[in-house]
Coordinates of C-alpha atoms in Angstrom, one line a residue:
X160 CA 0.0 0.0 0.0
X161 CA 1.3 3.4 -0.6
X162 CA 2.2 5.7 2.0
X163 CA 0.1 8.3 1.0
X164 CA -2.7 8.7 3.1
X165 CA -4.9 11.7 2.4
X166 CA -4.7 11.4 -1.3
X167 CA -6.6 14.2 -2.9
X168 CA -5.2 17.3 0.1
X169 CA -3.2 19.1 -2.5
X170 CA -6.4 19.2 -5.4
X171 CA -8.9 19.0 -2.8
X172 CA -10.5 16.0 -5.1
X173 CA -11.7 12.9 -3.9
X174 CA -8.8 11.0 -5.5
X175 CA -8.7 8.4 -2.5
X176 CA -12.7 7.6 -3.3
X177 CA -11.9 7.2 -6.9
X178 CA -9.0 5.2 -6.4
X179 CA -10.8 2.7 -4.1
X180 CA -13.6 2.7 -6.4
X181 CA -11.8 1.4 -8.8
X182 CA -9.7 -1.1 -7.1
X183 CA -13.1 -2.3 -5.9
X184 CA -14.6 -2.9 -9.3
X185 CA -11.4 -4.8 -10.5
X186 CA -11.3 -6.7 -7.4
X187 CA -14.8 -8.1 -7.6
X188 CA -14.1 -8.7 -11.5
X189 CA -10.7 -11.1 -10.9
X190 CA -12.2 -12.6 -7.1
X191 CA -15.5 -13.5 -8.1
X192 CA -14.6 -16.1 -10.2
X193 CA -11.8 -17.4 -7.9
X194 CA -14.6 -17.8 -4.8
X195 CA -17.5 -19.2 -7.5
X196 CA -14.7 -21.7 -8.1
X197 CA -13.5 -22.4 -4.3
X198 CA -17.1 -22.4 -3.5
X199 CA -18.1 -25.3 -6.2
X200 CA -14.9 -27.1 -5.4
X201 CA -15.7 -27.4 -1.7
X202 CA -19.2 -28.4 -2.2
X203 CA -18.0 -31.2 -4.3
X204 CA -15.3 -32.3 -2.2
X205 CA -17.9 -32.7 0.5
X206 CA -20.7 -34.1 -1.6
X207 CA -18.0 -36.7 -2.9
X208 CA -17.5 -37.0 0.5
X209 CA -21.1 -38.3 1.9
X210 CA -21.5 -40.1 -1.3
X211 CA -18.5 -42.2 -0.1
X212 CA -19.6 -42.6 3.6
X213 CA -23.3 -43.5 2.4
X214 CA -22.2 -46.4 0.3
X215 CA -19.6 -47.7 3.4
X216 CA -22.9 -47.3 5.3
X217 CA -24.4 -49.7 2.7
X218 CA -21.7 -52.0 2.2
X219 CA -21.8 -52.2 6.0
X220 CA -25.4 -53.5 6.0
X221 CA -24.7 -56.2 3.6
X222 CA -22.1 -57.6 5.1
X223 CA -24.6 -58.7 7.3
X224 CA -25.9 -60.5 5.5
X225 CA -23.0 -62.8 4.8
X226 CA -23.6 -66.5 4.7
X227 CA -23.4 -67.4 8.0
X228 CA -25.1 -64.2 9.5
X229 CA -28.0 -65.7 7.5
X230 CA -28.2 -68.7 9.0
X231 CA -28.2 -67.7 12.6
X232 CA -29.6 -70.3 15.6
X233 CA -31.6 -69.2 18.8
X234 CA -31.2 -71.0 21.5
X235 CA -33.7 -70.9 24.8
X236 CA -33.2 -72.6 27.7
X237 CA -35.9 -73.0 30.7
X238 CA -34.4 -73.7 34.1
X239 CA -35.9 -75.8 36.4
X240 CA -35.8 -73.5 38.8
X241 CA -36.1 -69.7 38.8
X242 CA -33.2 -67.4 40.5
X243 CA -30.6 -70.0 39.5
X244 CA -28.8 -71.4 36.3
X245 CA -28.3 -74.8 35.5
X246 CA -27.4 -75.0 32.3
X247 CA -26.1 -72.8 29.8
X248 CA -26.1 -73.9 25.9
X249 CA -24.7 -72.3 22.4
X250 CA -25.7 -73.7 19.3
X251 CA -23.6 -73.2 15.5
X252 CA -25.4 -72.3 12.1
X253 CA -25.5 -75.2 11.2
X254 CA -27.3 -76.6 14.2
X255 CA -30.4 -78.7 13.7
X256 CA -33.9 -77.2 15.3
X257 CA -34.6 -79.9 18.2
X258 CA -35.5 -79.3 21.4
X259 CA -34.4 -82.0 24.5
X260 CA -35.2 -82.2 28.3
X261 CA -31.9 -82.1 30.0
X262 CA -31.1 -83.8 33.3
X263 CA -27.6 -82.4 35.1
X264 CA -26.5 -85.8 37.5
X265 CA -23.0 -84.9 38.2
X266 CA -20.6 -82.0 37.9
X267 CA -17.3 -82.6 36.7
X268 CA -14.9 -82.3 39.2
X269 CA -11.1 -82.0 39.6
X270 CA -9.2 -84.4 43.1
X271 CA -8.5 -83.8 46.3
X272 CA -5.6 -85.1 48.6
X273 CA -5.0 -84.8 52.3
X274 CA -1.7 -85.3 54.5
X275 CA -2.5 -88.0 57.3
X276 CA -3.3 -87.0 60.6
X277 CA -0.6 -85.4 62.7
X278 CA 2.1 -85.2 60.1
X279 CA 2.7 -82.1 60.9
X280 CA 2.9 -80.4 64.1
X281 CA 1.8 -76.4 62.3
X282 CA 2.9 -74.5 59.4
X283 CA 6.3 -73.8 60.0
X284 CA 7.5 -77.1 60.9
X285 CA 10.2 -77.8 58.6
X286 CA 9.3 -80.6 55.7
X287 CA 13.2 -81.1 54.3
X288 CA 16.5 -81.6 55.4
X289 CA 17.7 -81.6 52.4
X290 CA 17.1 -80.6 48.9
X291 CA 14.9 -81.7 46.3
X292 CA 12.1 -81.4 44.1
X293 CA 8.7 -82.8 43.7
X294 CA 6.1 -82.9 40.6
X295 CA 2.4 -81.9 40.1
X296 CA 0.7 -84.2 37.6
X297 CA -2.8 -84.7 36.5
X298 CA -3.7 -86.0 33.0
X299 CA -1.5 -84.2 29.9
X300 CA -0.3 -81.8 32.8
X301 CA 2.9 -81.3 35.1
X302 CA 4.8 -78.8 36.8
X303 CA 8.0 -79.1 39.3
X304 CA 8.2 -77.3 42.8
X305 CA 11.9 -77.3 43.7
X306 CA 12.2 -78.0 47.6
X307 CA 14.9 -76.2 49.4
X308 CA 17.0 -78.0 53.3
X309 CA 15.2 -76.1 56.2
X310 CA 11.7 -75.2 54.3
X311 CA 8.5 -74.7 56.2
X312 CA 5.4 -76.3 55.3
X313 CA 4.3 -72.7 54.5
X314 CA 7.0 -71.9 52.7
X315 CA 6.0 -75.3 50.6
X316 CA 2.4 -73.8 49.8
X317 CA 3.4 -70.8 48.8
X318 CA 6.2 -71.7 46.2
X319 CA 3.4 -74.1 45.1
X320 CA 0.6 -71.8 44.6
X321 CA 2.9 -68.7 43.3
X322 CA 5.0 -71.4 40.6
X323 CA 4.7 -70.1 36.9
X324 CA 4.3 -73.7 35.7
X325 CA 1.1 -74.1 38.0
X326 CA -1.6 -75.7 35.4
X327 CA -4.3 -75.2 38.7
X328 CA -3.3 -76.6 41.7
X329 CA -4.4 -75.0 44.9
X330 CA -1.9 -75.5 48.3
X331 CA -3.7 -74.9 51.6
X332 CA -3.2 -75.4 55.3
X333 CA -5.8 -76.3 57.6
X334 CA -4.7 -75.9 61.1
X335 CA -7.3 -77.8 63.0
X336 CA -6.7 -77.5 66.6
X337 CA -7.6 -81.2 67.4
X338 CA -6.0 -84.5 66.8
X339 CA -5.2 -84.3 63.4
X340 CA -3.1 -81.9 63.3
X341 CA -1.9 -79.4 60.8
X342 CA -2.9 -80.6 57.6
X343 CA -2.0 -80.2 54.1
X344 CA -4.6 -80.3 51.4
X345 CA -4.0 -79.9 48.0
X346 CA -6.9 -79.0 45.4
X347 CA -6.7 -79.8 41.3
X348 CA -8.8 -78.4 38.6
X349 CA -8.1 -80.8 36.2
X350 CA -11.6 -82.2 35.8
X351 CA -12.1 -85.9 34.6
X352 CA -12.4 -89.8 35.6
X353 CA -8.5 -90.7 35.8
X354 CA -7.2 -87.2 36.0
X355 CA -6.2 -88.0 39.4
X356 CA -3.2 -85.7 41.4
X357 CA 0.0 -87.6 41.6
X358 CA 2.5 -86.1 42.9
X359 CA 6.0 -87.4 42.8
X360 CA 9.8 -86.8 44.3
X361 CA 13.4 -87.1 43.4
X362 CA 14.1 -87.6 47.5
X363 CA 12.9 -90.0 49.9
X364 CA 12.9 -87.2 52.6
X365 CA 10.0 -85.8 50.6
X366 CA 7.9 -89.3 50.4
X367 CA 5.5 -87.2 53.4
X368 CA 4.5 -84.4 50.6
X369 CA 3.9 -87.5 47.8
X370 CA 0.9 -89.3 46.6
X371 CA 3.7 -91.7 45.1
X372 CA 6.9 -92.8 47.6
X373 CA 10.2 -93.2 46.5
X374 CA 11.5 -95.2 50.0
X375 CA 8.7 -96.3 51.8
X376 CA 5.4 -94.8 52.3
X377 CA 3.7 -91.4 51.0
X378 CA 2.3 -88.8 53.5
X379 CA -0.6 -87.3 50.9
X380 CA -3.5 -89.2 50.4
X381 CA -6.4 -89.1 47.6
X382 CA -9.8 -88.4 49.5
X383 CA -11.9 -87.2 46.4
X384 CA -10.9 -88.3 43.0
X385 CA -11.3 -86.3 39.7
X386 CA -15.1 -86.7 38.1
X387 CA -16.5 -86.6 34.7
X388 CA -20.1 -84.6 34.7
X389 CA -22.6 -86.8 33.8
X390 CA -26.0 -85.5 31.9
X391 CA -28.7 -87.3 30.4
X392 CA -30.2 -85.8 27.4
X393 CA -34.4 -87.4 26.8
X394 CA -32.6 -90.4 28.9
X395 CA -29.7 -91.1 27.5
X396 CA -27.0 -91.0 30.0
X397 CA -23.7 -89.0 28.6
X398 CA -20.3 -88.4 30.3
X399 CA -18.2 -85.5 29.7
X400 CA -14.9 -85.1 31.2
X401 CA -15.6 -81.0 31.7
X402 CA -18.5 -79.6 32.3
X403 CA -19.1 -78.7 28.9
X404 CA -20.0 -80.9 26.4
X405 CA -18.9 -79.8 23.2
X406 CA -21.2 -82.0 20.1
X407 CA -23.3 -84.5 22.9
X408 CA -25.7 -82.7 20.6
X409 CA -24.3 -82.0 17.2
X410 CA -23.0 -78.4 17.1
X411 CA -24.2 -77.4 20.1
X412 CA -22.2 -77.2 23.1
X413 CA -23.6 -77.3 26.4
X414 CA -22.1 -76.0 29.8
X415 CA -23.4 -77.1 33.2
X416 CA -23.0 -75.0 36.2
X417 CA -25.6 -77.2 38.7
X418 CA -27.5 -80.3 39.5
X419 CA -30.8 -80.6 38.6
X420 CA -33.4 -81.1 41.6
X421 CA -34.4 -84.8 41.5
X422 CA -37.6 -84.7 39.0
X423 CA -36.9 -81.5 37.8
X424 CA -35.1 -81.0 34.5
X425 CA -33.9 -78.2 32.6
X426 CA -35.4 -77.7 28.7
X427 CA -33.1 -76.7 25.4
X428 CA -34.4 -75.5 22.2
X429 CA -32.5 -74.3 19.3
X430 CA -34.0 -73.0 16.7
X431 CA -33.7 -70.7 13.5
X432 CA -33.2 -67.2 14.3
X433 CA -35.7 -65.4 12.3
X434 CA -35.8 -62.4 14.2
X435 CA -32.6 -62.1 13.9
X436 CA -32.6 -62.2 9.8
X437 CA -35.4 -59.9 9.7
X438 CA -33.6 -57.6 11.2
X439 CA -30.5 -57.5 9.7
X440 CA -32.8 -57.6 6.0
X441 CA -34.7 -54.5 6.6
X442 CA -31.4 -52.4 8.4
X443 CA -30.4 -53.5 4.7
X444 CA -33.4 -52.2 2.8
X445 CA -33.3 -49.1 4.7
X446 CA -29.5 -48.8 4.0
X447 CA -30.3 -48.9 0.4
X448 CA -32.8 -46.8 0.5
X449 CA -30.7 -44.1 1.8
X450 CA -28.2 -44.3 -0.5
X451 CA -30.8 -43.6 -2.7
X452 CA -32.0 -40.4 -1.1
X453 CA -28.7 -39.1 -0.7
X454 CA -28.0 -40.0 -4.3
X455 CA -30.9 -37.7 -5.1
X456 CA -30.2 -34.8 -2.4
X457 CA -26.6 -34.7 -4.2
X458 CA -27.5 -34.5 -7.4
X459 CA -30.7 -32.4 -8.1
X460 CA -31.4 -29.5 -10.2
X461 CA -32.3 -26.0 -9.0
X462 CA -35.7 -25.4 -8.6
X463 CA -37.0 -21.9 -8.8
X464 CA -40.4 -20.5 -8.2
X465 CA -42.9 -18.8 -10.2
X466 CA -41.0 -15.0 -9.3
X467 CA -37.7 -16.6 -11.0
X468 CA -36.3 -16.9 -7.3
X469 CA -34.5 -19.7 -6.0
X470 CA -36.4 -22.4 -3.9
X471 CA -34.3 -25.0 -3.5
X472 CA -30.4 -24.8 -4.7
X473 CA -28.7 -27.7 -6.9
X474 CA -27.1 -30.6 -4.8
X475 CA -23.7 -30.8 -4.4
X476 CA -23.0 -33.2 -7.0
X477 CA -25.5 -31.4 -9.7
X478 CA -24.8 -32.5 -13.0
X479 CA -22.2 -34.9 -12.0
X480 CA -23.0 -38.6 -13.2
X481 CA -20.6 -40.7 -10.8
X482 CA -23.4 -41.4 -8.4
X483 CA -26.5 -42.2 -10.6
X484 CA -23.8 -44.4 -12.1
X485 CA -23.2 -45.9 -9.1
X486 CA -26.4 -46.6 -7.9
X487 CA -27.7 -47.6 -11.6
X488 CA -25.0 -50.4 -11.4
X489 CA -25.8 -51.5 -7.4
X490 CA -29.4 -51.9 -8.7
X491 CA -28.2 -54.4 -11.6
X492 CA -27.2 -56.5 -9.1
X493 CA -30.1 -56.2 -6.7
X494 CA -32.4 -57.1 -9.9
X495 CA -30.2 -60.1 -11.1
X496 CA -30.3 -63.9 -10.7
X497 CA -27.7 -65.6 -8.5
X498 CA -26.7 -68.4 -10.1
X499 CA -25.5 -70.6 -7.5
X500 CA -28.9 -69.4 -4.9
X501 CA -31.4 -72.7 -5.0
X502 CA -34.2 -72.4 -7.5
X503 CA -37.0 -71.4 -5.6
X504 CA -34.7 -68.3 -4.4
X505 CA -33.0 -67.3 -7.4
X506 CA -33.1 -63.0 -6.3
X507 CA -34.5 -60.6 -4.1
X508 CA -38.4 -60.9 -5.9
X509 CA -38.2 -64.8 -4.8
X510 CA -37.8 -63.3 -1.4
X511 CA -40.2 -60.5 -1.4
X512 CA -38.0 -57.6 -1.4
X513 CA -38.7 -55.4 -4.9
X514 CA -38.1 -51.7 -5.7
X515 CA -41.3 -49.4 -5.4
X516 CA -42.1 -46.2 -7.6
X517 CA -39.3 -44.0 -6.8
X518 CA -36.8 -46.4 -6.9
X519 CA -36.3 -47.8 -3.2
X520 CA -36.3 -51.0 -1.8
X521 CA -39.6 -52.9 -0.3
X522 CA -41.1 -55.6 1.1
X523 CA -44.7 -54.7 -0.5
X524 CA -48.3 -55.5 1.3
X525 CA -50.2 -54.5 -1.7
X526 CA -52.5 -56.7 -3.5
X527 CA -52.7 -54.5 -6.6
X528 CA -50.6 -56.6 -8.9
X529 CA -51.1 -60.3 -7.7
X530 CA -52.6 -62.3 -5.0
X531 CA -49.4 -62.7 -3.5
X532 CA -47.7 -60.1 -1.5
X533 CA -44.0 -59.4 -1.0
X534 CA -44.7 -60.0 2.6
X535 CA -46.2 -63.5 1.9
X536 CA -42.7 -64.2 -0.2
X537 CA -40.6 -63.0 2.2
X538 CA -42.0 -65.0 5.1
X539 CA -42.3 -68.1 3.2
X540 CA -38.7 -67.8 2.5
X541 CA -37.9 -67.5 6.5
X542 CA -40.3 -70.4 7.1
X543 CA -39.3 -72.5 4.4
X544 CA -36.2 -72.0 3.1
X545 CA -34.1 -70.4 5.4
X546 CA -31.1 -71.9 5.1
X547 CA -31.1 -70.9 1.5
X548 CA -31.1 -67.5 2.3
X549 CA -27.0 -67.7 3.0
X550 CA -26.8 -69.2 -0.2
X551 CA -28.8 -66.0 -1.9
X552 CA -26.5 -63.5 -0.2
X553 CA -23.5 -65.3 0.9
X554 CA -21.2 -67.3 -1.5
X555 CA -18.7 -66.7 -4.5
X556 CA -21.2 -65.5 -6.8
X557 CA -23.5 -64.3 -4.0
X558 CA -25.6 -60.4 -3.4
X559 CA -23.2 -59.7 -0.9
X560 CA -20.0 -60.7 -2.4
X561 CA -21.2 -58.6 -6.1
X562 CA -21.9 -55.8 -4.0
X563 CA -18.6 -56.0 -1.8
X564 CA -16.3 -56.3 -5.4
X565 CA -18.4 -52.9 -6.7
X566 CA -18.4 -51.0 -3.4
X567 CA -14.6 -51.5 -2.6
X568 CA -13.8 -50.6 -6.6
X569 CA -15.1 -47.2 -5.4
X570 CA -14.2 -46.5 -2.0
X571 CA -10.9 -48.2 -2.1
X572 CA -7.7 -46.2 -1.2
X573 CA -6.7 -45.3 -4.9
X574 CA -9.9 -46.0 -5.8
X575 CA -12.2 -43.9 -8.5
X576 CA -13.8 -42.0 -5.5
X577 CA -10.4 -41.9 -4.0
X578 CA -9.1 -40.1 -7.2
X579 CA -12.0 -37.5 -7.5
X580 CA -11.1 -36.7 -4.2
X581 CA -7.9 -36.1 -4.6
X582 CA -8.2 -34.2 -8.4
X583 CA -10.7 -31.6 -6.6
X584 CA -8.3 -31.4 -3.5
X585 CA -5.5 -30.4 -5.9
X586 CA -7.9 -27.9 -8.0
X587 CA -8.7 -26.2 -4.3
X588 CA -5.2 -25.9 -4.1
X589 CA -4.3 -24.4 -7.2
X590 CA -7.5 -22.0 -7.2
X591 CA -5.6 -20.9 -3.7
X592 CA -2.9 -20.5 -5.5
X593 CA -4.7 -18.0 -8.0
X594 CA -6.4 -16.4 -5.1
X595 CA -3.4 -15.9 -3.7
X596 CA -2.0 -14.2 -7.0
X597 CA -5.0 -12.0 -7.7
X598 CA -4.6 -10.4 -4.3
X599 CA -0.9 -9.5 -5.0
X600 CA -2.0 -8.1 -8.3
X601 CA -5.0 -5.7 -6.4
X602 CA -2.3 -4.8 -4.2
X603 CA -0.1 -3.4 -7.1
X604 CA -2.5 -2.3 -9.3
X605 CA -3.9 -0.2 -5.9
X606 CA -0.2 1.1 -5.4
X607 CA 0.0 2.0 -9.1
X608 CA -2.9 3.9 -9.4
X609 CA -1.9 5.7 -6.0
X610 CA 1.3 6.4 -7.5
X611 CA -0.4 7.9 -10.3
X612 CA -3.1 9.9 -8.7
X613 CA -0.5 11.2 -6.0
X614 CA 1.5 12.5 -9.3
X615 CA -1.8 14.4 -10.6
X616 CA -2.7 15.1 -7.1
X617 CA 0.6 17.3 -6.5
X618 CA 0.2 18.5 -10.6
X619 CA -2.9 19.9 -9.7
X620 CA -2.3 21.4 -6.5
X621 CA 0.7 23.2 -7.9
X622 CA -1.4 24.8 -11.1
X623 CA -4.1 26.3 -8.3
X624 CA -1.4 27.6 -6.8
X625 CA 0.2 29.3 -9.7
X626 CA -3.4 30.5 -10.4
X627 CA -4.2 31.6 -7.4
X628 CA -0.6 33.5 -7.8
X629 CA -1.8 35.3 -10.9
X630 CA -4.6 36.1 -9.7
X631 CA -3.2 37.6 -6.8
X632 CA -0.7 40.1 -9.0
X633 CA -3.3 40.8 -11.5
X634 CA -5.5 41.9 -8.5
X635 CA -2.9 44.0 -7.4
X636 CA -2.6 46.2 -10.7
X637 CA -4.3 49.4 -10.6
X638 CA -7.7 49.3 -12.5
X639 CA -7.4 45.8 -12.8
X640 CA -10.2 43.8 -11.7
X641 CA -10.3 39.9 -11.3
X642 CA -13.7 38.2 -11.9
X643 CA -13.8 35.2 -9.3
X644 CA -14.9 32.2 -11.2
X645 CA -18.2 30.9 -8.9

């Protein structure tokens, strides 16, 4: 900016008005363009934008739908007994609908052993004069406690209970006050008819802390052994060495918790999740139909009234045919045949789901074109066929996976949307860039015109002066009268 700031003193004219007039004018001539252009660039970054995020929204939806969303079991269970669980029961997809009366006899259980009575006189007698080791066992597992001269039967439990190696066995001390003594009493989890605690030594002087003696006798005896549970399913007795049992009924794994009060049995049902599929169908159908209104909010036309105004402005992506493309090609698929769906379930009519007036996605009650409503199709196919509806979406050649291959070929990094994206990033840029460059150009072309007003400014001001000099001597003449111009 010039350094000039009462432009216009020496004349008197309004130089400084005229000069910003004009820098006005040129800057809405070169700028109105350059924010017209950021202005549409922005809007179609961010229409690009939610046209991307509605069809992840989509894509999301129908990923539901996958094969083995599709073929989803329920499973209820009725306890005998209210307040308390008995059972507990999950069933796979591909889980046959039955439904059994389940009684809980045992619970698996892991063993118990005891030292004899007064073996020791408290918990710090000492067990070992010497060193050595001894080893947990119980089915596939083991782990080794090492046993140092001098330790206390204390000491013993807690290098047992705090061993890294410890698959689960519990070291306690029961100090009972009477004749037998301090006792020792070891706990397993390893559940299971011949899963058993053994433990073992490397030193007779540790035969009193064994199940098995290396001299003469061992000091730990087994006073509960390990259990399987034992269930009976409609009356057939089965043993499981957990308390789960993983395929007594084929996929379906059962977990039991209690026993069953005598003449009082628990009830399972599995069953096709229907509700389920419902759901996850029409939180499809009303993914697609958004897509479809925000397909049409993008890319409308202006509408103006009767007066010529504007009542509704053009969408973001007016003009632009990327996302009619898009959804033209998404409803291809939604209309086609999947080849490898069963016959009676070929596409998305077999099911009941069509496409109404305007385009969206339905599961019609009308009677208006045949007897047989969408709804009846599409609860046929949930009664019916259900397992074939994984075969309709899910698959190689399946709704979901045509949709999934489109989709992605969009929204992918590097993708087409991806690349739109980045080509009106970098047009933002460069119209910064030109923004930039017009500004430095109304910034000269202000200090050139202030250069060259201040010139005619000071031109001006020195001519009145000269005048007002000439007048002055002519006025001083004698007879010589000057007429003041008005």
């Amino acid at each position: 900016m010039s350094s000039i700031n009462f432009l216009g003193a020496a004349s008197g004219l309004p130089l400084d008005e005229l000069v910003s007039t004009f820098v006005n004018v040129e800057r809405q001539t070169k700028m109105a363009r350059i924010e017209k252009t950021n202005t549409t660039l922005n809007a179609s970054l961010s229409g690009v934008g939610q046209l991307r995020s509605a069809l992840s929204n989509f894509l999301d939806a129908t990923k539901k739908l996958s094969g083995e969303n599709l073929k989803a079991r329920s499973v209820s269970i009725t306890q005998p007994e209210e307040g308390k669980t008995f059972i507990q029961a999950t069933a796979k997809n591909t889980a046959s609908a039955a439904s059994f009366d389940v009684m809980v006899n045992q619970l698996a259980k892991g063993s118990r052993i005891e030292s004899s009575d007064n073996l020791f006189s408290s918990a710090d007698a000492v067990v070992s004069s010497t060193d050595g080791e001894l080893t947990f066992e119980a089915g596939d597992k083991s782990f080794t406690v090492a046993v140092t001269a001098g330790m206390t039967l204390n000491q013993l439990r807690l290098s047992i209970n705090e061993s890294a190696q410890n698959f689960g066995v519990n070291a306690n001390i029961l100090n009972t006050g009477g004749t037998a003594g301090t006792k020792l009493v070891l706990t397993s989890n390893v559940t299971g008819q011949g899963n058993d605690l053994v433990i073992r030594n490397n030193n007779a002087e540790l035969d009193n802390l064994s199940t098995v003696a290396t001299a003469t006798s061992p000091g730990l005896n087994l006073v509960a052994a390990a259990q399987n549970a034992i269930i009976e399913l409609d009356g057939i007795l089965i043993t499981s060495a957990t308390n789960t049992f993983e395929n007594a009924v084929q996929d379906i794994s059962i977990t039991v918790l209690n026993e069953t009060p005598l003449g009082k049995n628990a009830r399972l049902a599995v069953s096709t999740d229907k509700k389920a599929v419902e759901e996850n169908l029409q939180a499809f159908i009303k993914s697609y139909n958004d897509l479809v209104d925000k397909t049409a909010s993008l890319t409308r036309n202006r509408i103006l009234g009767a007066d010529g105004t504007v009542t509704l402005d053009s969408g973001a992506l007016s003009g632009d045919s990327l996302p009619r493309n898009i959804l033209n090609q998404i409803r291809g698929i939604l209309g086609s045949e999947i080849a490898d769906a069963p016959e009676q379930l070929k596409g998305l009519f077999a099911l009941g789901i069509t496409l109404d007036k305007a385009g969206k996605l339905e599961i019609s009650t009308s009677t208006e074109f045949s007897s047989e409503t969408g709804k009846m199709r599409f609860d046929r196919a949930l009664t019916d066929n259900y397992d074939d509806l994984a075969k309709l979406f899910g698959g190689e050649n399946g709704v979901v996976s045509k949709l999934d291959a489109l989709i992605s070929e969009y929204n992918k990094p590097g993708g087409i949307i991806q690349n739109r994206q980045d080509n009106l990033q970098a047009r933002l840029k460069e119209n910064t860039k030109a923004s930039e460059a017009a500004s430095r150009y109304l910034t000269s072309f202000e200090d050139s015109l202030r250069k060259r007003y201040a010139a005619l400014d000071t031109l001006l001001g020195q001519m009145q002066r000269q005048q007002a000099s000439v007048n002055a001597a002519l006025s001083s003449l004698p007879g010589f009268n000057v007429k003041k111009s008005s």
